[in-house]
Coordinates of C-alpha atoms in Angstrom, one line a residue:
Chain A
X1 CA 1.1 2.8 69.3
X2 CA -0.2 5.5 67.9
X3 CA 0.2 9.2 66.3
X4 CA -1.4 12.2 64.8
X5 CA -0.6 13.4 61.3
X6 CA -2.1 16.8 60.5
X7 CA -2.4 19.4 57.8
X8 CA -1.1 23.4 58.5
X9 CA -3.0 25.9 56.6
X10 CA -6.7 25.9 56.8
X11 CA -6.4 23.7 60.1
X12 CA -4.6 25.5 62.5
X13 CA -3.5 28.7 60.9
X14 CA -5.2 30.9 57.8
X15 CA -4.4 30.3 54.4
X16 CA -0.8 32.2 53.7
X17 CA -0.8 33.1 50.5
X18 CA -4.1 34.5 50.6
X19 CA -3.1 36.9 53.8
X20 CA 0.1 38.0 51.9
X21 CA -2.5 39.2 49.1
X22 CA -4.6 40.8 51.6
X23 CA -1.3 42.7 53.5
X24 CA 0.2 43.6 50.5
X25 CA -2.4 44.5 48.6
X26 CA -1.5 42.4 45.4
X27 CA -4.6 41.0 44.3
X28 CA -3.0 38.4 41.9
X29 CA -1.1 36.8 45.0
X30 CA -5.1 35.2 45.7
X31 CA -4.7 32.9 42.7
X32 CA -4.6 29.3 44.0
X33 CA -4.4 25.7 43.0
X34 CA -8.3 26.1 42.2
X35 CA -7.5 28.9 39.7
X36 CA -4.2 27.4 38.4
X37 CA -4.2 23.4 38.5
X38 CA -0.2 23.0 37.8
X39 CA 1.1 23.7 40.9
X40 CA 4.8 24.4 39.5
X41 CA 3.2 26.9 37.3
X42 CA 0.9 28.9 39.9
X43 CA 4.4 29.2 42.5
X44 CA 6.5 30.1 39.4
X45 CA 3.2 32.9 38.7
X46 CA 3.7 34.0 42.5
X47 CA 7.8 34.0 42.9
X48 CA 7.2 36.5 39.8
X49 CA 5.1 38.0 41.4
X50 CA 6.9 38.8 44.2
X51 CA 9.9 39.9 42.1
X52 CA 8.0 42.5 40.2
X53 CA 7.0 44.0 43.3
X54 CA 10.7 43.9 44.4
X55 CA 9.2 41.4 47.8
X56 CA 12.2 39.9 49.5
X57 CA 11.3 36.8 52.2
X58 CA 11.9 39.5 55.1
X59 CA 9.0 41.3 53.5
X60 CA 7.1 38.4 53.0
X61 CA 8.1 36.9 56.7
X62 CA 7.4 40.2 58.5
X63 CA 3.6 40.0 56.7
X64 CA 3.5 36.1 58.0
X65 CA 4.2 37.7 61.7
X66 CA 0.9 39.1 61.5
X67 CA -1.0 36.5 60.7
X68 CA -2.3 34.7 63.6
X69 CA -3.7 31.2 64.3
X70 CA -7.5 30.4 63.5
X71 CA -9.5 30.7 66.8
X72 CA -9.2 27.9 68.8
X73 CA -6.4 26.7 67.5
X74 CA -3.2 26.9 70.0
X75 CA -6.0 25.8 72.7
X76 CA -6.6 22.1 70.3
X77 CA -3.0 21.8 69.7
X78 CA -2.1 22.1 73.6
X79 CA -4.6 19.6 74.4
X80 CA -3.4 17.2 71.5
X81 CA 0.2 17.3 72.2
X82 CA -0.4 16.9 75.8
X83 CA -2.3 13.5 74.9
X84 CA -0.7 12.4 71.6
X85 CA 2.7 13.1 69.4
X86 CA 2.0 15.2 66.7
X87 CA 3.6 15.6 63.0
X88 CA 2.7 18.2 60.8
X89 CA 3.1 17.9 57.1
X90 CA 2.5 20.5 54.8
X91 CA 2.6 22.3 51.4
X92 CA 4.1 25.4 52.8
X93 CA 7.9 26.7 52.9
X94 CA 10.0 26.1 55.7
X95 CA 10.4 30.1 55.9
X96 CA 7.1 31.2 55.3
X97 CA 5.6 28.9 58.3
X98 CA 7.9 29.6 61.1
X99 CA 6.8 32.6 62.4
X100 CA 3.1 31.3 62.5
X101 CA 4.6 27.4 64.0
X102 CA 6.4 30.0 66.6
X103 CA 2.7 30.9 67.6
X104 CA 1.8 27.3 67.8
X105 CA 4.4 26.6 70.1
X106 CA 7.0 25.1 67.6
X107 CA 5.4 21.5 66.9
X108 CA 7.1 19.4 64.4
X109 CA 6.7 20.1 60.8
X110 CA 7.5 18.8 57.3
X111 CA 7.5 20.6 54.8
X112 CA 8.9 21.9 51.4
X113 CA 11.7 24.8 51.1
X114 CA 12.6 28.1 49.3
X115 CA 15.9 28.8 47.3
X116 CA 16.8 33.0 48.6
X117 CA 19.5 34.7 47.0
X118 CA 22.0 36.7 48.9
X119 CA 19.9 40.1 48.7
X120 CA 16.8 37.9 49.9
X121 CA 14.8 38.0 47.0
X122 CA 13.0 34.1 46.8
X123 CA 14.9 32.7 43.5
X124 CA 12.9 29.4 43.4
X125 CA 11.1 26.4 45.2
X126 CA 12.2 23.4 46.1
X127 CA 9.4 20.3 47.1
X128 CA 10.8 17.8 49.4
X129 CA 9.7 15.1 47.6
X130 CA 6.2 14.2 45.7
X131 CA 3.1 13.3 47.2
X132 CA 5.0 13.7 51.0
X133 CA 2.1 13.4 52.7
X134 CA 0.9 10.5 51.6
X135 CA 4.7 9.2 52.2
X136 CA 5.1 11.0 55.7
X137 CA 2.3 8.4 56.7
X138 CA 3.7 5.7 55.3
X139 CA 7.1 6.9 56.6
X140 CA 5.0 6.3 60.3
X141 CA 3.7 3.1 59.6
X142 CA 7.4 1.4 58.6
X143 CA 8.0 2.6 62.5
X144 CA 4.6 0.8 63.7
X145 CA 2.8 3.5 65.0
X146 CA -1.4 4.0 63.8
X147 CA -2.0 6.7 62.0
X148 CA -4.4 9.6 62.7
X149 CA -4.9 12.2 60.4
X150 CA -6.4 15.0 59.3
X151 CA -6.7 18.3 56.7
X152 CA -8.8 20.1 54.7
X153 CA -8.6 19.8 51.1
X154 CA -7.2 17.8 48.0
X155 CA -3.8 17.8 48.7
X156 CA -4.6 16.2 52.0
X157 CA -6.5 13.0 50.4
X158 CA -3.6 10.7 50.0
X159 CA -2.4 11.2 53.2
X160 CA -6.0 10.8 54.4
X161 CA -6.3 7.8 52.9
X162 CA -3.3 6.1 53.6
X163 CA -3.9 6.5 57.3
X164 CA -5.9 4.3 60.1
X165 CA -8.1 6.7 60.8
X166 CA -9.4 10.1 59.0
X167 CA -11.0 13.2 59.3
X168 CA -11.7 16.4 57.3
X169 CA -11.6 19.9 59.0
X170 CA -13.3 22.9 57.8
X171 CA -13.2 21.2 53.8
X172 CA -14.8 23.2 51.1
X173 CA -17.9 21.3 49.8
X174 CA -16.6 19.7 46.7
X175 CA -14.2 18.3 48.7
X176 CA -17.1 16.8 51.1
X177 CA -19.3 15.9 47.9
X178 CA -16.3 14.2 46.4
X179 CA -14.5 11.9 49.7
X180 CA -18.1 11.5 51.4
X181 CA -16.2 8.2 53.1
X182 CA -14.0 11.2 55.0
X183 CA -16.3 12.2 57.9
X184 CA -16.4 16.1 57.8
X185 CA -16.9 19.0 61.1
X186 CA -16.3 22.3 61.2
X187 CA -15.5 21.7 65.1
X188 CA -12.4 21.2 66.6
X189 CA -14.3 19.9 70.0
X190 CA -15.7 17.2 67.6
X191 CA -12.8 16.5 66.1
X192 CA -11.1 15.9 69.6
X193 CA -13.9 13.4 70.1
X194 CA -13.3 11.3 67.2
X195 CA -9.7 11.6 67.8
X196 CA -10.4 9.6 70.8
X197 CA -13.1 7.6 69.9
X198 CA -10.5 6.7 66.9
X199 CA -7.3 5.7 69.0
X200 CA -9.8 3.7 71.6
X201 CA -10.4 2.0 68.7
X202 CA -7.2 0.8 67.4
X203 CA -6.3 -2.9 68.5
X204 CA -4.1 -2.8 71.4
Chain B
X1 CA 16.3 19.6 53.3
X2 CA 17.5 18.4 56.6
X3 CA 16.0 17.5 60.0
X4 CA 17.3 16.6 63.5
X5 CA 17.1 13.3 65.1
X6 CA 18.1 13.1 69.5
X7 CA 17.6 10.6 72.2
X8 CA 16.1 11.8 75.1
X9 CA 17.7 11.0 78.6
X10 CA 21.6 12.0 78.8
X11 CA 20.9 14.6 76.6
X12 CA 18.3 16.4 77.5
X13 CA 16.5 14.9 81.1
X14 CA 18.5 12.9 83.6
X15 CA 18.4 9.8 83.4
X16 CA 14.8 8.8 84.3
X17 CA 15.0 5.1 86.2
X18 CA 18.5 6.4 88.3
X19 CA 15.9 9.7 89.4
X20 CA 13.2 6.8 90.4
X21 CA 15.6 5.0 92.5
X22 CA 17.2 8.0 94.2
X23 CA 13.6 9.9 94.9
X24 CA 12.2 6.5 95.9
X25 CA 14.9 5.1 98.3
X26 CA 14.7 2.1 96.0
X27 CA 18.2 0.9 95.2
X28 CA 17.3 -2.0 93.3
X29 CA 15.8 0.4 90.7
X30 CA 19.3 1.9 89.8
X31 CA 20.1 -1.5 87.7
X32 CA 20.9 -0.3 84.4
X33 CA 22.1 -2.4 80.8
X34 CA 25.3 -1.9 82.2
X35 CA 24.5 -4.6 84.9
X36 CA 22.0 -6.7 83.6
X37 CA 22.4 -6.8 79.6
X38 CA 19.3 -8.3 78.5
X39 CA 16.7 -5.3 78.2
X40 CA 13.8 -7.9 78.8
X41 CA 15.4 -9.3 81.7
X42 CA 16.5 -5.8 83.1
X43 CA 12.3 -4.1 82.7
X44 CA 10.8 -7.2 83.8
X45 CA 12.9 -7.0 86.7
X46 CA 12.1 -3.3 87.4
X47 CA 8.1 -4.5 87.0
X48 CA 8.4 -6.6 89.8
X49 CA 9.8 -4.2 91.5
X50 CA 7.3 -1.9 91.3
X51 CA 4.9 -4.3 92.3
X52 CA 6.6 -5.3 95.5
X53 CA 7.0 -2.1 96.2
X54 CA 2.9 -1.3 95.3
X55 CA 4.4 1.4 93.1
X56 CA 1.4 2.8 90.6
X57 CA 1.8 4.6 87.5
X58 CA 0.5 7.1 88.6
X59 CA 3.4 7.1 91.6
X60 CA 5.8 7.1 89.4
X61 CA 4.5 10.1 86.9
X62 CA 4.6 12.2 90.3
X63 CA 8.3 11.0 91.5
X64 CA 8.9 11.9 87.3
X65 CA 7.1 15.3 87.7
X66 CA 10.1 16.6 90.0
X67 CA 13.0 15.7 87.9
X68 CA 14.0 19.0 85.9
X69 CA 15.8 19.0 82.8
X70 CA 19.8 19.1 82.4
X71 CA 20.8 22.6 82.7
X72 CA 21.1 24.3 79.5
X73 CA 18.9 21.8 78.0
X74 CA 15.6 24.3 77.9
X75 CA 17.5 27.0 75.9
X76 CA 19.7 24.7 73.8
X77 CA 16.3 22.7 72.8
X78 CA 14.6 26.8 72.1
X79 CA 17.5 27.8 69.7
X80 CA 17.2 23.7 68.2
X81 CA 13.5 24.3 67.1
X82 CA 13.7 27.7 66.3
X83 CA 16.6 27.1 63.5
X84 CA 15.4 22.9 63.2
X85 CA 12.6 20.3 63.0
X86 CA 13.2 18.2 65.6
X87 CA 12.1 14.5 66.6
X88 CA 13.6 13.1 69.6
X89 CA 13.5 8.7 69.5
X90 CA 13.8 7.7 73.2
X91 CA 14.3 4.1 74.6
X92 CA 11.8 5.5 77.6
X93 CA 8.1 4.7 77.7
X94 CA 5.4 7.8 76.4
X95 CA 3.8 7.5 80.0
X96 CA 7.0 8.5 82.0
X97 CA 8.3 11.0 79.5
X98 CA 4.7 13.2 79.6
X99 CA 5.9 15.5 82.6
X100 CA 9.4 15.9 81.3
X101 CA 8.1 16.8 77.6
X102 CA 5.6 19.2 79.0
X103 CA 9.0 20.7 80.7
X104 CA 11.0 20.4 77.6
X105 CA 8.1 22.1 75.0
X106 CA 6.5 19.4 74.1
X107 CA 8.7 18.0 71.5
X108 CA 7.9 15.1 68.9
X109 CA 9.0 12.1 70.8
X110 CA 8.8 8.7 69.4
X111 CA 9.1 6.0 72.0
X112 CA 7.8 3.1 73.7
X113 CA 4.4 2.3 75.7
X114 CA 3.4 0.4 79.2
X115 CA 0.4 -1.6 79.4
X116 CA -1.5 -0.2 82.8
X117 CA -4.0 -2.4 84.7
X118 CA -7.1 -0.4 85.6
X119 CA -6.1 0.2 89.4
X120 CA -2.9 2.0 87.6
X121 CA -0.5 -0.7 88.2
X122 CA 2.2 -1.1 85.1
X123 CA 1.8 -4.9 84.2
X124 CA 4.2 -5.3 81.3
X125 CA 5.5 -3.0 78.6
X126 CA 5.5 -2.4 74.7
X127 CA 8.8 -1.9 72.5
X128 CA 6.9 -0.2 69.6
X129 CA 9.6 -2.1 67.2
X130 CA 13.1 -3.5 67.6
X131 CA 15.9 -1.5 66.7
X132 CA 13.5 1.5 66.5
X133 CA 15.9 4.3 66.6
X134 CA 18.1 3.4 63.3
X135 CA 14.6 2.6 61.7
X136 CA 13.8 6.3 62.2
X137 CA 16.6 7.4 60.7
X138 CA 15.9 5.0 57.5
X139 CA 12.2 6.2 57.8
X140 CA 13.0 10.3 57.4
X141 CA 16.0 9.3 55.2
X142 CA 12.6 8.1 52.8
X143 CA 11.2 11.0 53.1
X144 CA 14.3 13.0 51.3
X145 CA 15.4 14.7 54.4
X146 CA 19.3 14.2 55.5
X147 CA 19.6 13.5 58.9
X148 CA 21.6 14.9 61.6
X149 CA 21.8 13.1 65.1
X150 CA 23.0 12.8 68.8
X151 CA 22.7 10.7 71.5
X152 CA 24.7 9.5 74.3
X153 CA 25.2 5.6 74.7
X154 CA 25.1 2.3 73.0
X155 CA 21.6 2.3 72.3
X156 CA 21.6 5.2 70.0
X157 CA 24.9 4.0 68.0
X158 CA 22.5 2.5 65.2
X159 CA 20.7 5.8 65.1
X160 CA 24.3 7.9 64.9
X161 CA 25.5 5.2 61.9
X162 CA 22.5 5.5 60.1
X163 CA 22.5 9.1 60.0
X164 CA 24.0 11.8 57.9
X165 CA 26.1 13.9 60.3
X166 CA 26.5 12.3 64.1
X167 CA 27.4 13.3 67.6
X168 CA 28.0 11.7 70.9
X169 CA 26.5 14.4 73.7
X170 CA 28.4 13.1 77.3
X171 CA 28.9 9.9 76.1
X172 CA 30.4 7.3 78.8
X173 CA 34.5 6.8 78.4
X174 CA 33.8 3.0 77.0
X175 CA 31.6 4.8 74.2
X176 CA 33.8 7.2 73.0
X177 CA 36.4 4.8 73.2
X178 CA 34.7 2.1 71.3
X179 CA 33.3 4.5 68.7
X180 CA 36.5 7.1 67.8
X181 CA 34.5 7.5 64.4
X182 CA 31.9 9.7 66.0
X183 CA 32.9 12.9 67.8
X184 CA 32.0 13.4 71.2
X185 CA 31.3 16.4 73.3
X186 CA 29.9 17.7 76.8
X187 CA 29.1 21.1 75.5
X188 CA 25.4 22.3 74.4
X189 CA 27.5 25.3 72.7
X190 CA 30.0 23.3 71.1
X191 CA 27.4 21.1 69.7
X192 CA 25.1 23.8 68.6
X193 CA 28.5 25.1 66.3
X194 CA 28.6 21.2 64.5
X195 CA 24.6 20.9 64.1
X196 CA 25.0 24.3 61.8
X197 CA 28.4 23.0 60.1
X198 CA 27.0 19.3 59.2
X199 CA 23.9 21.3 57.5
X200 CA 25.8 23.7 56.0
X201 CA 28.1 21.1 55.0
X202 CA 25.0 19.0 53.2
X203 CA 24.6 19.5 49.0
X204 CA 21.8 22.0 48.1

């Protein structure tokens, strides 16, 4: 048996962080792992962030609400639910995705979580464990089911990797130079295709 | 961080073999565990039913297609997402559960397979793994979440022992009799009320 393991942002919905800098109008909110390798240090840089500029999560949720998925996307996530279970596993925050996995139509997803104070100010992060997605997959294979998977950048690899069958959507080109053993499209009908052609594939 | 575990039928669809016997006029198909013990025994049993009886998949998905879930189930299950991540572990087979999924929102289900012959006849069937429903449990419990789960009947008592916080929903008299350690209850409300004390309940 088999099941899908995807990515969130940059699949089926934009980058968050980088539409809260856009809506609010805080250009330091842009700053990602590219700009700022330690990822405990860039989410401590943004949580400040959003302190000096007095941003509670309502204000940060009711900026999420207007994001909307990437074109295309609710249409492939219909068709793959409707032919395979799905589990998303991302780096985002519990709070920060559900108003965009409400959009999607609410499919499963893992993820990390944010410590809010009483007044709603975001006091801290919390990660779930490290290197989750690489575990969510192995978390699937210790319950026999083939692994399918796909996302679009470096914190993807591992679970790439660690999974029967894997594909790279919409990757930046280092990311393509770098894994060229992870086939690459920019298409999510071609994706669907290899999808199938993958799960055919599997030993029954 | 915390996630929800259900089974399926009981809780949220009628049970699905019980609907195939009464839409059908086949009586034969209402054997449950409860009269023949031996879960191999009991679906190779039903096979050959099917078979006398020239009964396709494809049959069967359209006798399946007009169950409707329990009442109460759609809304409890939109308020269980909406707070929730949810994966529901089933004893049923992916192929029936389709329609009723599509009816429920598509859930995550994890469950079992049939092996269809070309002219759509269901020649044997696939447990995915023994004991699949505790193993779960043990596989989310690795991937730092604490679980909180309910089900209805023997089969999902390794699922309710592994996990953190544990309900029976409608459970049969001999169940809640047998297992006084796990509280029962027939209400969707009532339930909905211990799901948010268990988690609130959980160290932060």
């Amino acid at each position: 048996m088999h099941i899908i393991c995807s990515d969130l942002e940059g699949v089926f919905v934009p980058e968050i962080w980088i539409n809260v800098a856009k809506h609010t109008g805080i250009e330091s909110l842009k700053l990602t792992t590219r700009d700022i390798s330690d990822y405990d240090v860039l989410m401590k840089k943004r949580l400040s962030i959003l302190k000096e500029n007095r941003l509670t999560l309502n204000d940060i949720q009711a900026v999420i609400k207007k994001i909307d998925p990437l074109e295309g996307a609710v249409e492939f996530l219909s068709w793959l639910r409707s032919a395979y279970q799905l589990i998303i596993v991302s780096d985002t925050f519990v709070e920060f995705a559900g108003p965009l996995m409400e959009k999607l139509g609410r499919p499963t997803l893992l993820c990390h979580s944010l410590i809010v104070a009483q007044d709603g100010s975001i006091t801290d992060y919390r990660l779930r464990q490290k290197d989750g997605k690489r575990k969510t997959v192995q978390a699937l294979h210790s319950l026999d089911y083939k692994v399918v998977a796909f996302g679009d950048s470096y914190n993807d690899i591992n679970m790439l990797k660690e999974a029967d069958a894997s594909f790279l959507f919409r990757p930046p080109a280092n990311v393509i130079k770098e894994f060229p053993e992870i086939r690459p499209t920019d298409d999510y009908n071609q994706l669907k295709g290899w999808i199938i052609d993958a799960i055919a594939s599997f030993p029954h």
